[in-house]
């Protein structure tokens, strides 16, 4: 087969190829999936923190939390669970330091 016939055959084959009405690529956009995953994780975290607000103060103190600390984490714009974990990590590293929400602990 000569080069001219090959190029003509490719054009005929490509002209016959028709895309369906609903085109689904083999790989979904990974950035979109990651954003949806983060949003669902944040939503689940907020629900868990809101459930913790239903507990009594003594149980929260046993967990090392305070109501004000949970409210502060829920006001956090990015990730409330990460914010609460950072606060608890800082609190554990410096136990003698006074935090604004420690007044309910003792």
mmCIF file of C-alpha atoms in Angstrom:
data_model
loop_
_atom_site.group_PDB
_atom_site.id
_atom_site.type_symbol
_atom_site.label_atom_id
_atom_site.label_comp_id
_atom_site.label_asym_id
_atom_site.label_seq_id
_atom_site.Cartn_x
_atom_site.Cartn_y
_atom_site.Cartn_z
ATOM 1 C CA UNK A 1 0.000 0.000 0.000
ATOM 2 C CA UNK A 2 1.443 3.399 -0.920
ATOM 3 C CA UNK A 3 1.494 6.422 1.420
ATOM 4 C CA UNK A 4 -1.317 8.128 -0.495
ATOM 5 C CA UNK A 5 -3.636 5.158 -0.077
ATOM 6 C CA UNK A 6 -2.779 4.970 3.654
ATOM 7 C CA UNK A 7 -3.670 8.600 4.240
ATOM 8 C CA UNK A 8 -6.901 8.176 2.236
ATOM 9 C CA UNK A 9 -7.817 5.102 4.305
ATOM 10 C CA UNK A 10 -7.209 7.018 7.546
ATOM 11 C CA UNK A 11 -9.478 9.845 6.397
ATOM 12 C CA UNK A 12 -12.256 7.430 5.471
ATOM 13 C CA UNK A 13 -12.002 5.655 8.835
ATOM 14 C CA UNK A 14 -11.956 8.888 10.808
ATOM 15 C CA UNK A 15 -14.988 10.200 8.884
ATOM 16 C CA UNK A 16 -16.935 7.067 9.819
ATOM 17 C CA UNK A 17 -16.197 7.421 13.526
ATOM 18 C CA UNK A 18 -19.160 9.061 15.226
ATOM 19 C CA UNK A 19 -19.192 10.085 18.879
ATOM 20 C CA UNK A 20 -22.230 9.108 20.941
ATOM 21 C CA UNK A 21 -24.607 11.768 22.261
ATOM 22 C CA UNK A 22 -23.270 11.276 25.774
ATOM 23 C CA UNK A 23 -19.490 11.315 25.669
ATOM 24 C CA UNK A 24 -17.825 9.772 28.716
ATOM 25 C CA UNK A 25 -14.051 9.999 28.805
ATOM 26 C CA UNK A 26 -12.081 7.056 30.118
ATOM 27 C CA UNK A 27 -10.588 9.124 32.949
ATOM 28 C CA UNK A 28 -12.741 11.509 34.990
ATOM 29 C CA UNK A 29 -11.231 14.841 36.032
ATOM 30 C CA UNK A 30 -9.115 14.026 39.063
ATOM 31 C CA UNK A 31 -9.205 17.571 40.454
ATOM 32 C CA UNK A 32 -12.984 17.476 40.572
ATOM 33 C CA UNK A 33 -12.992 14.122 42.343
ATOM 34 C CA UNK A 34 -10.504 15.402 44.932
ATOM 35 C CA UNK A 35 -12.620 18.517 45.615
ATOM 36 C CA UNK A 36 -15.786 16.455 45.995
ATOM 37 C CA UNK A 37 -13.964 14.075 48.352
ATOM 38 C CA UNK A 38 -12.690 16.971 50.513
ATOM 39 C CA UNK A 39 -16.157 18.525 50.642
ATOM 40 C CA UNK A 40 -17.725 15.222 51.726
ATOM 41 C CA UNK A 41 -15.008 14.699 54.337
ATOM 42 C CA UNK A 42 -15.574 18.203 55.741
ATOM 43 C CA UNK A 43 -19.319 17.613 55.862
ATOM 44 C CA UNK A 44 -18.858 14.321 57.739
ATOM 45 C CA UNK A 45 -16.456 16.014 60.144
ATOM 46 C CA UNK A 46 -18.898 18.844 60.836
ATOM 47 C CA UNK A 47 -21.644 16.330 61.573
ATOM 48 C CA UNK A 48 -19.393 14.466 63.995
ATOM 49 C CA UNK A 49 -18.423 17.681 65.764
ATOM 50 C CA UNK A 50 -22.049 18.761 65.978
ATOM 51 C CA UNK A 51 -22.850 15.373 67.532
ATOM 52 C CA UNK A 52 -20.125 16.010 70.114
ATOM 53 C CA UNK A 53 -21.882 19.230 71.075
ATOM 54 C CA UNK A 54 -24.773 17.050 72.263
ATOM 55 C CA UNK A 55 -22.553 15.434 74.905
ATOM 56 C CA UNK A 56 -22.330 16.808 78.443
ATOM 57 C CA UNK A 57 -19.385 18.954 79.556
ATOM 58 C CA UNK A 58 -17.839 16.260 81.779
ATOM 59 C CA UNK A 59 -17.566 13.828 78.892
ATOM 60 C CA UNK A 60 -16.035 16.506 76.655
ATOM 61 C CA UNK A 61 -13.439 17.268 79.346
ATOM 62 C CA UNK A 62 -12.621 13.542 79.507
ATOM 63 C CA UNK A 63 -11.983 13.665 75.761
ATOM 64 C CA UNK A 64 -9.816 16.753 76.175
ATOM 65 C CA UNK A 65 -12.334 19.007 74.444
ATOM 66 C CA UNK A 66 -14.444 21.970 75.395
ATOM 67 C CA UNK A 67 -17.646 23.302 73.914
ATOM 68 C CA UNK A 68 -15.919 26.561 72.988
ATOM 69 C CA UNK A 69 -13.113 24.654 71.289
ATOM 70 C CA UNK A 70 -15.597 22.709 69.178
ATOM 71 C CA UNK A 71 -17.473 25.904 68.283
ATOM 72 C CA UNK A 72 -14.171 27.521 67.332
ATOM 73 C CA UNK A 73 -13.317 24.560 65.080
ATOM 74 C CA UNK A 74 -16.758 24.669 63.445
ATOM 75 C CA UNK A 75 -16.262 28.352 62.619
ATOM 76 C CA UNK A 76 -13.027 27.416 60.858
ATOM 77 C CA UNK A 77 -13.421 27.945 57.124
ATOM 78 C CA UNK A 78 -11.172 25.219 55.760
ATOM 79 C CA UNK A 79 -11.364 21.974 57.740
ATOM 80 C CA UNK A 80 -12.867 21.902 61.254
ATOM 81 C CA UNK A 81 -11.374 18.523 62.211
ATOM 82 C CA UNK A 82 -7.905 19.620 61.195
ATOM 83 C CA UNK A 83 -8.362 22.857 63.148
ATOM 84 C CA UNK A 84 -9.455 20.964 66.267
ATOM 85 C CA UNK A 85 -6.554 18.515 65.912
ATOM 86 C CA UNK A 86 -4.083 21.429 65.663
ATOM 87 C CA UNK A 87 -5.586 23.019 68.763
ATOM 88 C CA UNK A 88 -5.394 19.762 70.731
ATOM 89 C CA UNK A 89 -1.826 19.145 69.566
ATOM 90 C CA UNK A 90 -0.779 22.623 70.672
ATOM 91 C CA UNK A 91 -2.615 22.173 73.966
ATOM 92 C CA UNK A 92 -0.897 18.816 74.579
ATOM 93 C CA UNK A 93 2.525 20.265 73.781
ATOM 94 C CA UNK A 94 2.110 23.115 76.286
ATOM 95 C CA UNK A 95 -0.132 21.896 79.130
ATOM 96 C CA UNK A 96 0.564 24.906 81.342
ATOM 97 C CA UNK A 97 -0.460 27.405 78.652
ATOM 98 C CA UNK A 98 -3.879 28.981 79.045
ATOM 99 C CA UNK A 99 -6.099 28.971 75.984
ATOM 100 C CA UNK A 100 -9.158 31.206 75.628
ATOM 101 C CA UNK A 101 -11.515 28.223 75.764
ATOM 102 C CA UNK A 102 -9.877 26.514 78.778
ATOM 103 C CA UNK A 103 -12.061 28.292 81.315
ATOM 104 C CA UNK A 104 -14.712 25.545 81.082
ATOM 105 C CA UNK A 105 -12.205 22.707 81.625
ATOM 106 C CA UNK A 106 -11.535 23.198 85.324
#
